mmCIF file of C-alpha atoms in Angstrom:
data_model
loop_
_atom_site.group_PDB
_atom_site.id
_atom_site.type_symbol
_atom_site.label_atom_id
_atom_site.label_comp_id
_atom_site.label_asym_id
_atom_site.label_seq_id
_atom_site.Cartn_x
_atom_site.Cartn_y
_atom_site.Cartn_z
ATOM 1 C CA UNK A 1 1.013 -11.427 33.418
ATOM 2 C CA UNK A 2 -1.314 -8.951 31.862
ATOM 3 C CA UNK A 3 -4.752 -7.972 30.986
ATOM 4 C CA UNK A 4 -4.106 -7.029 27.575
ATOM 5 C CA UNK A 5 -6.526 -8.275 25.071
ATOM 6 C CA UNK A 6 -3.713 -9.712 22.906
ATOM 7 C CA UNK A 7 -3.375 -9.337 19.164
ATOM 8 C CA UNK A 8 -6.549 -9.882 16.714
ATOM 9 C CA UNK A 9 -5.509 -10.367 13.469
ATOM 10 C CA UNK A 10 -8.365 -9.434 11.072
ATOM 11 C CA UNK A 11 -10.012 -12.204 9.828
ATOM 12 C CA UNK A 12 -8.504 -14.711 12.696
ATOM 13 C CA UNK A 13 -10.045 -16.517 15.768
ATOM 14 C CA UNK A 14 -9.594 -14.377 18.682
ATOM 15 C CA UNK A 15 -7.349 -15.437 21.724
ATOM 16 C CA UNK A 16 -10.127 -16.927 23.165
ATOM 17 C CA UNK A 17 -10.612 -19.030 20.307
ATOM 18 C CA UNK A 18 -7.298 -20.648 20.186
ATOM 19 C CA UNK A 19 -6.243 -24.136 20.654
ATOM 20 C CA UNK A 20 -4.287 -25.039 23.753
ATOM 21 C CA UNK A 21 -1.447 -26.786 22.102
ATOM 22 C CA UNK A 22 1.507 -26.355 24.021
ATOM 23 C CA UNK A 23 3.594 -26.835 20.699
ATOM 24 C CA UNK A 24 1.944 -23.871 19.106
ATOM 25 C CA UNK A 25 2.802 -21.775 21.876
ATOM 26 C CA UNK A 26 5.626 -19.072 21.382
ATOM 27 C CA UNK A 27 9.024 -20.586 22.773
ATOM 28 C CA UNK A 28 8.344 -23.914 22.240
ATOM 29 C CA UNK A 29 9.931 -25.993 19.913
ATOM 30 C CA UNK A 30 7.358 -28.721 19.781
ATOM 31 C CA UNK A 31 8.494 -30.841 22.091
ATOM 32 C CA UNK A 32 12.155 -30.705 21.903
ATOM 33 C CA UNK A 33 14.237 -31.130 25.246
ATOM 34 C CA UNK A 34 16.300 -28.316 26.460
ATOM 35 C CA UNK A 35 19.742 -28.881 27.611
ATOM 36 C CA UNK A 36 19.773 -29.347 31.485
ATOM 37 C CA UNK A 37 20.384 -26.317 33.590
ATOM 38 C CA UNK A 38 22.608 -26.798 36.578
ATOM 39 C CA UNK A 39 20.694 -25.416 39.518
ATOM 40 C CA UNK A 40 22.556 -22.751 41.057
ATOM 41 C CA UNK A 41 25.083 -22.128 38.667
ATOM 42 C CA UNK A 42 25.003 -18.217 37.964
ATOM 43 C CA UNK A 43 26.513 -19.111 34.367
ATOM 44 C CA UNK A 44 23.564 -20.360 32.789
ATOM 45 C CA UNK A 45 19.935 -18.725 32.439
ATOM 46 C CA UNK A 46 16.773 -19.854 32.494
ATOM 47 C CA UNK A 47 16.263 -19.993 28.646
ATOM 48 C CA UNK A 48 18.723 -21.641 26.913
ATOM 49 C CA UNK A 49 19.521 -22.160 23.095
ATOM 50 C CA UNK A 50 17.821 -25.281 21.354
ATOM 51 C CA UNK A 51 19.680 -28.281 20.620
ATOM 52 C CA UNK A 52 22.131 -28.230 18.109
ATOM 53 C CA UNK A 53 23.269 -24.881 18.900
ATOM 54 C CA UNK A 54 24.968 -24.955 22.347
ATOM 55 C CA UNK A 55 27.292 -27.838 23.615
ATOM 56 C CA UNK A 56 27.131 -29.021 27.433
ATOM 57 C CA UNK A 57 29.693 -26.810 29.572
ATOM 58 C CA UNK A 58 33.066 -29.193 29.779
ATOM 59 C CA UNK A 59 31.857 -31.336 26.789
ATOM 60 C CA UNK A 60 33.890 -31.928 23.342
ATOM 61 C CA UNK A 61 31.992 -30.320 20.811
ATOM 62 C CA UNK A 62 31.755 -32.504 17.404
ATOM 63 C CA UNK A 63 34.122 -31.151 15.098
ATOM 64 C CA UNK A 64 31.451 -30.132 12.522
ATOM 65 C CA UNK A 65 29.383 -28.363 15.326
ATOM 66 C CA UNK A 66 28.572 -24.834 15.278
ATOM 67 C CA UNK A 67 31.107 -22.461 17.832
ATOM 68 C CA UNK A 68 29.816 -21.377 21.115
ATOM 69 C CA UNK A 69 29.418 -17.592 21.415
ATOM 70 C CA UNK A 70 32.677 -15.970 23.366
ATOM 71 C CA UNK A 71 32.685 -15.961 27.116
ATOM 72 C CA UNK A 72 30.261 -13.974 28.793
ATOM 73 C CA UNK A 73 30.806 -12.045 32.150
ATOM 74 C CA UNK A 74 29.687 -13.230 35.358
ATOM 75 C CA UNK A 75 25.738 -13.890 35.605
ATOM 76 C CA UNK A 76 25.504 -15.794 32.160
ATOM 77 C CA UNK A 77 23.238 -14.803 28.899
ATOM 78 C CA UNK A 78 20.337 -14.203 28.810
ATOM 79 C CA UNK A 79 17.937 -11.043 29.344
ATOM 80 C CA UNK A 80 20.172 -8.007 30.782
ATOM 81 C CA UNK A 81 18.615 -5.886 33.138
ATOM 82 C CA UNK A 82 16.382 -3.115 31.066
ATOM 83 C CA UNK A 83 16.255 -5.408 28.232
ATOM 84 C CA UNK A 84 13.398 -4.404 26.139
ATOM 85 C CA UNK A 85 11.100 -5.884 23.427
ATOM 86 C CA UNK A 86 9.646 -8.860 25.580
ATOM 87 C CA UNK A 87 12.718 -10.450 26.689
ATOM 88 C CA UNK A 88 14.931 -10.907 23.636
ATOM 89 C CA UNK A 89 18.621 -11.679 24.651
ATOM 90 C CA UNK A 90 21.492 -9.159 24.265
ATOM 91 C CA UNK A 91 24.845 -10.633 22.843
ATOM 92 C CA UNK A 92 28.262 -9.179 22.793
ATOM 93 C CA UNK A 93 29.042 -7.838 19.419
ATOM 94 C CA UNK A 94 32.780 -7.893 20.174
ATOM 95 C CA UNK A 95 35.040 -6.988 23.337
ATOM 96 C CA UNK A 96 34.016 -4.878 25.646
ATOM 97 C CA UNK A 97 30.667 -4.452 23.350
ATOM 98 C CA UNK A 98 27.261 -5.118 23.802
ATOM 99 C CA UNK A 99 24.707 -5.311 20.867
ATOM 100 C CA UNK A 100 20.989 -5.994 20.430
ATOM 101 C CA UNK A 101 20.337 -8.441 17.800
ATOM 102 C CA UNK A 102 17.954 -6.909 14.975
ATOM 103 C CA UNK A 103 14.205 -7.327 15.338
ATOM 104 C CA UNK A 104 12.186 -9.189 13.157
ATOM 105 C CA UNK A 105 10.692 -6.887 10.659
ATOM 106 C CA UNK A 106 7.876 -9.027 8.820
ATOM 107 C CA UNK A 107 6.150 -5.818 7.833
ATOM 108 C CA UNK A 108 6.568 -2.043 7.520
ATOM 109 C CA UNK A 109 7.888 -1.811 11.135
ATOM 110 C CA UNK A 110 10.478 -3.732 13.404
ATOM 111 C CA UNK A 111 8.584 -5.525 16.107
ATOM 112 C CA UNK A 112 10.042 -3.789 18.927
ATOM 113 C CA UNK A 113 9.535 -0.047 20.636
ATOM 114 C CA UNK A 114 9.708 2.331 18.147
ATOM 115 C CA UNK A 115 11.078 5.766 17.528
ATOM 116 C CA UNK A 116 9.444 8.937 16.023
ATOM 117 C CA UNK A 117 11.225 8.625 12.619
ATOM 118 C CA UNK A 118 10.068 4.777 12.412
ATOM 119 C CA UNK A 119 6.450 5.388 12.844
ATOM 120 C CA UNK A 120 6.512 8.092 10.296
ATOM 121 C CA UNK A 121 8.453 6.071 7.942
ATOM 122 C CA UNK A 122 6.015 2.871 8.885
ATOM 123 C CA UNK A 123 2.980 5.222 8.013
ATOM 124 C CA UNK A 124 4.843 6.482 4.502
ATOM 125 C CA UNK A 125 5.659 2.688 3.841
ATOM 126 C CA UNK A 126 2.222 1.418 4.155
ATOM 127 C CA UNK A 127 0.882 3.964 1.845
ATOM 128 C CA UNK A 128 3.714 3.368 -0.725
ATOM 129 C CA UNK A 129 3.812 -0.411 -0.396
ATOM 130 C CA UNK A 130 -0.433 -0.950 -0.080
ATOM 131 C CA UNK A 131 -1.129 2.032 -2.328
ATOM 132 C CA UNK A 132 -3.794 -0.216 -4.292
ATOM 133 C CA UNK A 133 -5.692 -0.312 -1.137
ATOM 134 C CA UNK A 134 -4.922 3.277 0.364
ATOM 135 C CA UNK A 135 -5.233 5.379 -2.517
ATOM 136 C CA UNK A 136 -8.542 4.285 -3.583
ATOM 137 C CA UNK A 137 -10.280 4.418 -0.126
ATOM 138 C CA UNK A 138 -8.765 8.094 0.576
ATOM 139 C CA UNK A 139 -9.536 9.115 -2.992
ATOM 140 C CA UNK A 140 -13.228 8.112 -3.248
ATOM 141 C CA UNK A 141 -13.963 9.329 0.557
ATOM 142 C CA UNK A 142 -12.302 12.848 -0.143
ATOM 143 C CA UNK A 143 -13.957 13.253 -3.664
ATOM 144 C CA UNK A 144 -17.061 12.607 -2.207
ATOM 145 C CA UNK A 145 -16.618 14.941 0.750
ATOM 146 C CA UNK A 146 -15.526 17.798 -1.565
ATOM 147 C CA UNK A 147 -18.320 17.129 -4.021
ATOM 148 C CA UNK A 148 -20.833 18.010 -1.230
ATOM 149 C CA UNK A 149 -18.976 20.283 0.135
ATOM 150 C CA UNK A 150 -18.628 22.522 -3.151
ATOM 151 C CA UNK A 151 -22.915 22.271 -3.492
ATOM 152 C CA UNK A 152 -23.105 23.025 -0.219
ATOM 153 C CA UNK A 153 -21.321 26.024 -0.332
ATOM 154 C CA UNK A 154 -22.164 27.400 -3.582
ATOM 155 C CA UNK A 155 -25.891 27.048 -2.978
ATOM 156 C CA UNK A 156 -25.905 27.790 0.848
ATOM 157 C CA UNK A 157 -23.953 31.273 0.378
ATOM 158 C CA UNK A 158 -25.069 32.115 -3.345
ATOM 159 C CA UNK A 159 -28.128 34.454 -1.946
ATOM 160 C CA UNK A 160 -25.867 36.221 0.556
ATOM 161 C CA UNK A 161 -25.215 40.137 0.252
ATOM 162 C CA UNK A 162 -21.838 40.490 -1.336
ATOM 163 C CA UNK A 163 -21.259 43.959 0.167
ATOM 164 C CA UNK A 164 -18.766 44.574 2.736
ATOM 165 C CA UNK A 165 -19.554 44.575 6.376
ATOM 166 C CA UNK A 166 -19.505 48.169 6.689
ATOM 167 C CA UNK A 167 -22.535 48.605 4.046
ATOM 168 C CA UNK A 168 -24.169 45.497 5.814
ATOM 169 C CA UNK A 169 -27.685 46.389 7.328
ATOM 170 C CA UNK A 170 -27.907 44.265 10.838
ATOM 171 C CA UNK A 171 -30.150 41.901 9.530
ATOM 172 C CA UNK A 172 -27.712 41.285 6.253
ATOM 173 C CA UNK A 173 -25.179 40.400 9.107
ATOM 174 C CA UNK A 174 -26.751 38.234 11.166
ATOM 175 C CA UNK A 175 -28.141 35.884 8.147
ATOM 176 C CA UNK A 176 -24.666 35.999 6.645
ATOM 177 C CA UNK A 177 -23.336 35.081 9.771
ATOM 178 C CA UNK A 178 -26.143 32.251 10.247
ATOM 179 C CA UNK A 179 -25.529 31.160 6.886
ATOM 180 C CA UNK A 180 -21.782 30.644 7.278
ATOM 181 C CA UNK A 181 -22.134 29.033 10.371
ATOM 182 C CA UNK A 182 -24.577 26.332 8.795
ATOM 183 C CA UNK A 183 -22.163 25.650 5.974
ATOM 184 C CA UNK A 184 -19.321 25.003 8.544
ATOM 185 C CA UNK A 185 -21.727 22.874 10.282
ATOM 186 C CA UNK A 186 -22.543 20.530 7.554
ATOM 187 C CA UNK A 187 -18.682 20.589 6.184
ATOM 188 C CA UNK A 188 -17.643 19.231 9.235
ATOM 189 C CA UNK A 189 -20.290 16.695 9.805
ATOM 190 C CA UNK A 190 -19.481 15.382 6.072
ATOM 191 C CA UNK A 191 -15.678 15.662 6.956
ATOM 192 C CA UNK A 192 -15.981 13.743 10.342
ATOM 193 C CA UNK A 193 -18.237 11.052 8.862
ATOM 194 C CA UNK A 194 -15.592 10.824 6.055
ATOM 195 C CA UNK A 195 -12.831 10.363 8.344
ATOM 196 C CA UNK A 196 -14.124 7.659 10.331
ATOM 197 C CA UNK A 197 -14.845 5.766 7.274
ATOM 198 C CA UNK A 198 -11.352 6.201 5.888
ATOM 199 C CA UNK A 199 -10.071 5.373 10.048
ATOM 200 C CA UNK A 200 -11.728 2.287 9.910
ATOM 201 C CA UNK A 201 -10.778 0.722 6.420
ATOM 202 C CA UNK A 202 -7.424 1.934 6.699
ATOM 203 C CA UNK A 203 -6.593 0.989 10.378
ATOM 204 C CA UNK A 204 -7.398 -3.183 9.281
ATOM 205 C CA UNK A 205 -4.963 -2.431 6.401
ATOM 206 C CA UNK A 206 -2.307 -0.850 8.615
ATOM 207 C CA UNK A 207 -2.872 -3.937 11.063
ATOM 208 C CA UNK A 208 -1.767 -6.168 8.243
ATOM 209 C CA UNK A 209 1.024 -4.087 6.717
ATOM 210 C CA UNK A 210 2.754 -4.708 10.224
ATOM 211 C CA UNK A 211 2.435 -8.641 9.842
ATOM 212 C CA UNK A 212 4.038 -7.917 6.049
ATOM 213 C CA UNK A 213 0.133 -9.042 4.576
ATOM 214 C CA UNK A 214 -1.554 -7.213 1.956
ATOM 215 C CA UNK A 215 -5.414 -6.488 2.529
ATOM 216 C CA UNK A 216 -7.900 -5.606 -0.372
ATOM 217 C CA UNK A 217 -10.412 -2.817 -0.435
ATOM 218 C CA UNK A 218 -13.083 -5.384 -0.029
ATOM 219 C CA UNK A 219 -11.674 -6.939 2.625
ATOM 220 C CA UNK A 220 -10.660 -4.124 4.769
ATOM 221 C CA UNK A 221 -14.803 -2.845 4.258
ATOM 222 C CA UNK A 222 -15.612 -6.316 5.484
ATOM 223 C CA UNK A 223 -13.267 -6.373 8.598
ATOM 224 C CA UNK A 224 -14.178 -2.977 9.305
ATOM 225 C CA UNK A 225 -18.063 -2.643 8.963
ATOM 226 C CA UNK A 226 -18.722 -4.539 12.170
ATOM 227 C CA UNK A 227 -17.404 -1.949 14.287
ATOM 228 C CA UNK A 228 -18.277 0.965 12.210
ATOM 229 C CA UNK A 229 -21.387 1.910 14.114
ATOM 230 C CA UNK A 230 -19.320 1.911 16.800
ATOM 231 C CA UNK A 231 -16.473 4.174 15.980
ATOM 232 C CA UNK A 232 -19.378 6.630 14.873
ATOM 233 C CA UNK A 233 -20.525 6.491 18.478
ATOM 234 C CA UNK A 234 -17.469 6.848 20.058
ATOM 235 C CA UNK A 235 -16.488 10.233 17.777
ATOM 236 C CA UNK A 236 -19.791 11.624 18.663
ATOM 237 C CA UNK A 237 -19.493 10.729 22.126
ATOM 238 C CA UNK A 238 -16.021 12.498 22.180
ATOM 239 C CA UNK A 239 -17.579 15.446 20.109
ATOM 240 C CA UNK A 240 -20.239 15.781 22.874
ATOM 241 C CA UNK A 241 -18.177 15.669 25.553
ATOM 242 C CA UNK A 242 -15.974 18.781 23.838
ATOM 243 C CA UNK A 243 -18.939 20.595 23.381
ATOM 244 C CA UNK A 244 -20.782 20.089 26.477
ATOM 245 C CA UNK A 245 -17.217 20.917 28.463
ATOM 246 C CA UNK A 246 -17.291 24.140 26.068
ATOM 247 C CA UNK A 247 -20.884 25.246 27.142
ATOM 248 C CA UNK A 248 -20.130 24.592 30.687
ATOM 249 C CA UNK A 249 -16.809 26.972 31.030
ATOM 250 C CA UNK A 250 -17.519 29.292 28.099
ATOM 251 C CA UNK A 251 -21.277 29.693 27.670
ATOM 252 C CA UNK A 252 -21.857 31.205 31.066
ATOM 253 C CA UNK A 253 -19.507 34.158 30.423
ATOM 254 C CA UNK A 254 -21.071 34.818 26.802
ATOM 255 C CA UNK A 255 -24.444 35.067 27.715
ATOM 256 C CA UNK A 256 -24.061 37.123 30.706
ATOM 257 C CA UNK A 257 -21.854 39.580 28.261
ATOM 258 C CA UNK A 258 -19.064 39.021 30.347
ATOM 259 C CA UNK A 259 -16.003 39.343 27.971
ATOM 260 C CA UNK A 260 -13.548 38.539 30.593
ATOM 261 C CA UNK A 261 -15.412 36.145 32.350
ATOM 262 C CA UNK A 262 -15.781 33.785 28.810
ATOM 263 C CA UNK A 263 -11.956 34.642 27.810
ATOM 264 C CA UNK A 264 -11.164 32.616 31.521
ATOM 265 C CA UNK A 265 -13.680 29.853 30.626
ATOM 266 C CA UNK A 266 -12.266 29.644 27.345
ATOM 267 C CA UNK A 267 -8.559 29.288 28.485
ATOM 268 C CA UNK A 268 -9.676 26.429 30.377
ATOM 269 C CA UNK A 269 -11.542 25.037 27.651
ATOM 270 C CA UNK A 270 -8.896 25.214 25.410
ATOM 271 C CA UNK A 271 -6.043 22.910 27.427
ATOM 272 C CA UNK A 272 -8.995 20.541 28.928
ATOM 273 C CA UNK A 273 -9.722 19.220 25.264
ATOM 274 C CA UNK A 274 -6.071 18.728 24.116
ATOM 275 C CA UNK A 275 -5.810 16.941 27.412
ATOM 276 C CA UNK A 276 -8.742 14.658 26.456
ATOM 277 C CA UNK A 277 -7.867 14.477 22.898
ATOM 278 C CA UNK A 278 -4.463 13.049 23.530
ATOM 279 C CA UNK A 279 -5.986 11.062 26.303
ATOM 280 C CA UNK A 280 -8.595 9.091 24.113
ATOM 281 C CA UNK A 281 -6.623 9.298 21.024
ATOM 282 C CA UNK A 282 -5.783 5.691 20.857
ATOM 283 C CA UNK A 283 -9.212 4.571 21.538
ATOM 284 C CA UNK A 284 -10.343 4.158 17.771
ATOM 285 C CA UNK A 285 -7.716 1.611 16.908
ATOM 286 C CA UNK A 286 -8.335 -0.030 19.994
ATOM 287 C CA UNK A 287 -11.804 -0.422 19.123
ATOM 288 C CA UNK A 288 -11.146 -1.796 15.774
ATOM 289 C CA UNK A 289 -8.498 -4.209 16.595
ATOM 290 C CA UNK A 290 -9.397 -5.408 19.891
ATOM 291 C CA UNK A 291 -13.190 -5.606 18.566
ATOM 292 C CA UNK A 292 -14.255 -3.873 21.889
ATOM 293 C CA UNK A 293 -16.903 -1.480 23.246
ATOM 294 C CA UNK A 294 -16.668 2.000 23.192
ATOM 295 C CA UNK A 295 -16.336 2.336 27.181
ATOM 296 C CA UNK A 296 -13.685 -0.230 26.628
ATOM 297 C CA UNK A 297 -11.752 1.509 24.071
ATOM 298 C CA UNK A 298 -11.775 4.753 25.911
ATOM 299 C CA UNK A 299 -10.648 2.754 29.160
ATOM 300 C CA UNK A 300 -7.714 1.128 27.141
ATOM 301 C CA UNK A 301 -6.508 4.301 25.373
ATOM 302 C CA UNK A 302 -6.381 6.293 28.977
ATOM 303 C CA UNK A 303 -4.481 2.998 30.043
ATOM 304 C CA UNK A 304 -2.112 3.265 26.974
ATOM 305 C CA UNK A 305 -1.667 6.985 27.088
ATOM 306 C CA UNK A 306 -0.842 7.066 30.769
ATOM 307 C CA UNK A 307 2.835 8.030 31.279
ATOM 308 C CA UNK A 308 3.428 8.493 28.223
ATOM 309 C CA UNK A 309 1.288 11.949 26.736
ATOM 310 C CA UNK A 310 3.729 14.138 26.128
ATOM 311 C CA UNK A 311 5.721 11.797 23.832
ATOM 312 C CA UNK A 312 2.159 11.228 22.165
ATOM 313 C CA UNK A 313 1.296 14.764 22.114
ATOM 314 C CA UNK A 314 4.527 15.361 20.441
ATOM 315 C CA UNK A 315 4.482 13.246 17.721
ATOM 316 C CA UNK A 316 0.117 13.870 16.633
ATOM 317 C CA UNK A 317 1.352 17.573 17.120
ATOM 318 C CA UNK A 318 3.955 17.243 14.925
ATOM 319 C CA UNK A 319 2.131 14.971 12.149
ATOM 320 C CA UNK A 320 -0.547 17.430 12.220
ATOM 321 C CA UNK A 321 2.177 20.187 11.341
ATOM 322 C CA UNK A 322 3.210 17.888 8.797
ATOM 323 C CA UNK A 323 -0.150 17.233 7.590
ATOM 324 C CA UNK A 324 -0.865 20.837 7.524
ATOM 325 C CA UNK A 325 2.794 21.960 5.095
ATOM 326 C CA UNK A 326 1.332 19.237 3.036
ATOM 327 C CA UNK A 327 -2.103 20.227 2.311
ATOM 328 C CA UNK A 328 -1.044 24.260 2.224
ATOM 329 C CA UNK A 329 1.433 23.531 -0.612
ATOM 330 C CA UNK A 330 -1.116 20.971 -2.360
ATOM 331 C CA UNK A 331 -3.829 23.348 -2.380
ATOM 332 C CA UNK A 332 -2.778 26.852 -2.502
ATOM 333 C CA UNK A 333 -1.366 26.592 -6.058
ATOM 334 C CA UNK A 334 -4.917 25.323 -7.071
ATOM 335 C CA UNK A 335 -6.652 28.027 -5.293
ATOM 336 C CA UNK A 336 -4.521 30.862 -7.288
ATOM 337 C CA UNK A 337 -5.588 29.313 -10.284
ATOM 338 C CA UNK A 338 -8.997 28.984 -9.532
ATOM 339 C CA UNK A 339 -9.441 32.630 -8.190
ATOM 340 C CA UNK A 340 -6.763 34.329 -10.798
ATOM 341 C CA UNK A 341 -7.473 32.462 -13.810
ATOM 342 C CA UNK A 342 -10.744 31.601 -13.866
ATOM 343 C CA UNK A 343 -12.571 33.385 -10.997
ATOM 344 C CA UNK A 344 -12.126 37.196 -11.485
ATOM 345 C CA UNK A 345 -8.851 37.553 -9.894
ATOM 346 C CA UNK A 346 -8.655 40.281 -6.773
ATOM 347 C CA UNK A 347 -12.086 41.517 -7.673
ATOM 348 C CA UNK A 348 -13.629 38.365 -6.790
ATOM 349 C CA UNK A 349 -11.698 38.542 -3.398
ATOM 350 C CA UNK A 350 -12.173 42.315 -3.077
ATOM 351 C CA UNK A 351 -16.210 41.693 -3.415
ATOM 352 C CA UNK A 352 -16.581 38.200 -1.934
ATOM 353 C CA UNK A 353 -17.825 36.453 -4.961
ATOM 354 C CA UNK A 354 -14.652 33.797 -5.293
ATOM 355 C CA UNK A 355 -16.778 31.856 -1.947
ATOM 356 C CA UNK A 356 -19.691 31.044 -4.403
ATOM 357 C CA UNK A 357 -18.127 31.360 -8.010
ATOM 358 C CA UNK A 358 -17.265 27.861 -9.788
ATOM 359 C CA UNK A 359 -14.138 28.082 -10.727
ATOM 360 C CA UNK A 360 -12.317 29.012 -7.246
ATOM 361 C CA UNK A 361 -14.489 26.224 -5.735
ATOM 362 C CA UNK A 362 -13.742 23.306 -8.298
ATOM 363 C CA UNK A 363 -10.410 24.184 -8.381
ATOM 364 C CA UNK A 364 -9.532 24.447 -4.486
ATOM 365 C CA UNK A 365 -11.854 21.131 -4.185
ATOM 366 C CA UNK A 366 -9.214 19.512 -6.462
ATOM 367 C CA UNK A 367 -6.598 20.549 -4.414
ATOM 368 C CA UNK A 368 -8.486 19.583 -1.342
ATOM 369 C CA UNK A 369 -8.995 15.883 -2.796
ATOM 370 C CA UNK A 370 -5.554 15.567 -3.648
ATOM 371 C CA UNK A 371 -4.188 16.951 -0.171
ATOM 372 C CA UNK A 372 -6.656 14.583 1.846
ATOM 373 C CA UNK A 373 -5.683 11.583 -0.083
ATOM 374 C CA UNK A 374 -2.064 11.926 0.950
ATOM 375 C CA UNK A 375 -2.964 13.191 4.315
ATOM 376 C CA UNK A 376 -5.772 10.771 5.646
ATOM 377 C CA UNK A 377 -3.545 7.608 5.572
ATOM 378 C CA UNK A 378 -0.400 9.512 6.965
ATOM 379 C CA UNK A 379 -2.366 10.985 10.018
ATOM 380 C CA UNK A 380 -4.539 7.477 10.426
ATOM 381 C CA UNK A 381 -1.195 5.279 10.184
ATOM 382 C CA UNK A 382 0.505 7.083 13.099
ATOM 383 C CA UNK A 383 -2.274 7.289 15.141
ATOM 384 C CA UNK A 384 -2.580 2.991 14.649
ATOM 385 C CA UNK A 385 1.442 3.131 15.092
ATOM 386 C CA UNK A 386 1.300 4.620 18.121
ATOM 387 C CA UNK A 387 -1.204 2.355 19.518
ATOM 388 C CA UNK A 388 1.089 -0.728 18.514
ATOM 389 C CA UNK A 389 4.082 1.097 19.893
ATOM 390 C CA UNK A 390 2.542 1.454 23.254
ATOM 391 C CA UNK A 391 1.287 -2.016 23.311
ATOM 392 C CA UNK A 392 4.970 -3.241 22.867
ATOM 393 C CA UNK A 393 6.724 -1.126 25.051
ATOM 394 C CA UNK A 394 3.807 -1.850 28.022
ATOM 395 C CA UNK A 395 2.471 -5.183 26.951
ATOM 396 C CA UNK A 396 5.081 -7.035 24.771
ATOM 397 C CA UNK A 397 2.811 -7.380 21.997
ATOM 398 C CA UNK A 398 5.939 -7.705 19.684
ATOM 399 C CA UNK A 399 5.616 -11.722 20.932
ATOM 400 C CA UNK A 400 1.799 -11.943 19.815
ATOM 401 C CA UNK A 401 2.617 -9.978 16.407
ATOM 402 C CA UNK A 402 5.369 -12.350 15.617
ATOM 403 C CA UNK A 403 3.477 -15.462 16.301
ATOM 404 C CA UNK A 404 0.792 -13.558 13.911
ATOM 405 C CA UNK A 405 3.354 -13.128 11.401
ATOM 406 C CA UNK A 406 4.397 -17.055 11.817
ATOM 407 C CA UNK A 407 8.236 -16.304 13.330
ATOM 408 C CA UNK A 408 8.630 -19.052 15.601
ATOM 409 C CA UNK A 409 10.416 -18.690 19.063
ATOM 410 C CA UNK A 410 10.743 -15.273 18.633
ATOM 411 C CA UNK A 411 11.889 -13.574 21.960
ATOM 412 C CA UNK A 412 13.313 -16.616 23.309
ATOM 413 C CA UNK A 413 16.320 -17.713 21.330
ATOM 414 C CA UNK A 414 17.909 -13.762 20.162
ATOM 415 C CA UNK A 415 14.512 -13.576 17.786
#
C-alpha cells in the first residue's frame, strides 16, 4: 500500500469517484475462478494464469490445449526477487535464460521504468506524433514572447548613449545599467509567464500521449486552465525563495563592500538553488496531473526526487545542454544575417547600434521563435516523463496507466 494519489486521467473522474465494482479492478477477470493452488506447494505461486491457459499439475490436457511453459526452477513461477514494474512475471526465454516479457506501450513510452534514451525519445516522439497540438501552442507563445521582447528592447534602449564605456560619464553609465536591467527583468517576466502557459498545456498533452490518446489545443487549454493560477503561484513562490536566499547570503557582503564575503555568499547560494531547483523540479507535473495544491505539489516533488537527486539532475542538465545547442544552431545564423546583411555589420557591433536596430532585432527574434518552438516541448516533456518514471519506480504507476489505457489484467499474467 502507498499514499500515492493514483493517475488522474485528464477529463476523467478521480480515483475517489470510481465505482467499487471488483470486476473493474486490475487483475480481476470478471469473476472467473482461478485454478486451486495446493497449500504449501513451493511450485505454485500466489498468482496463476486464467483458466484455459494452464492445466492442473498431473492432469492430461486436451489435444487442442496450449502447451504449458517449460519446467521452472524450484520456487515456481511468479515475480522473481527484485522483479520491477509492479510485479510483472519473468518467464524463461530458453534453457538457462530468463527474460522479461515486453512491457505494454499504449503511447509514447513503455509502461515500465524508463532509461535516459526512452525519456528523450518519448519527449521527441510526442512532439512528432502530436505536432498538430504541440506546435501551435509553442509557436503562438514563443511569437508573443519575442514580439514583446523586441519592442521592449527597441524602445527602452533606443535613447541610451552609444558611446563606449570609457567615454561615458558616471550618470550615463548608471542610466545604461538601469535600463539594461529593466529590459532584462521585463523580458524574463514575459518569458516566465509564457513558459507557465506552455508547461500547463503541454503537460496535459503529454499525459494523454502516454496513454496513446490525442488531445486538441482547446482540450489541453480547458484541462489546464483550472490549475493555471496555482501553477503561477508555484513558480512565483519558487522564484521568491531563490531571491530571498540570495538576499540573505549575497546581499550583506555586497552592501558592506566586502567582496570576499559576497563571493563566499554567492558560492553558497549557487549550489543551494541548484539543489532546490532539482528537488522541486517535479512540482509542476504533480500540481497539474494530481490536481493538488501548491504546498502538496512541493511535498510530492520532494518525495519523488528523494534518493534519485543525482539521476534527475544529470538528465535535467543533459536536456538543458541539448536545448542550448539547438538554440545556438538555430539562432546564430539569423543573428548573423540580421547584423551583417541589414544591420550595418561590424560597425554596428562596435558602436552598440545592433542592440536597437530593427534588422538585427527582428532576425534574432525569428530565430528565437523557431528555437523555442522546438525546445519548449522537449524540456516540458522530459519533466513530465521524469515525473511518470519516478512514480512507476516508487508507486507502481504503470498499473494505473495500463488500466487508464484500457489494458486488462496488466501485471497479473505477464502484461
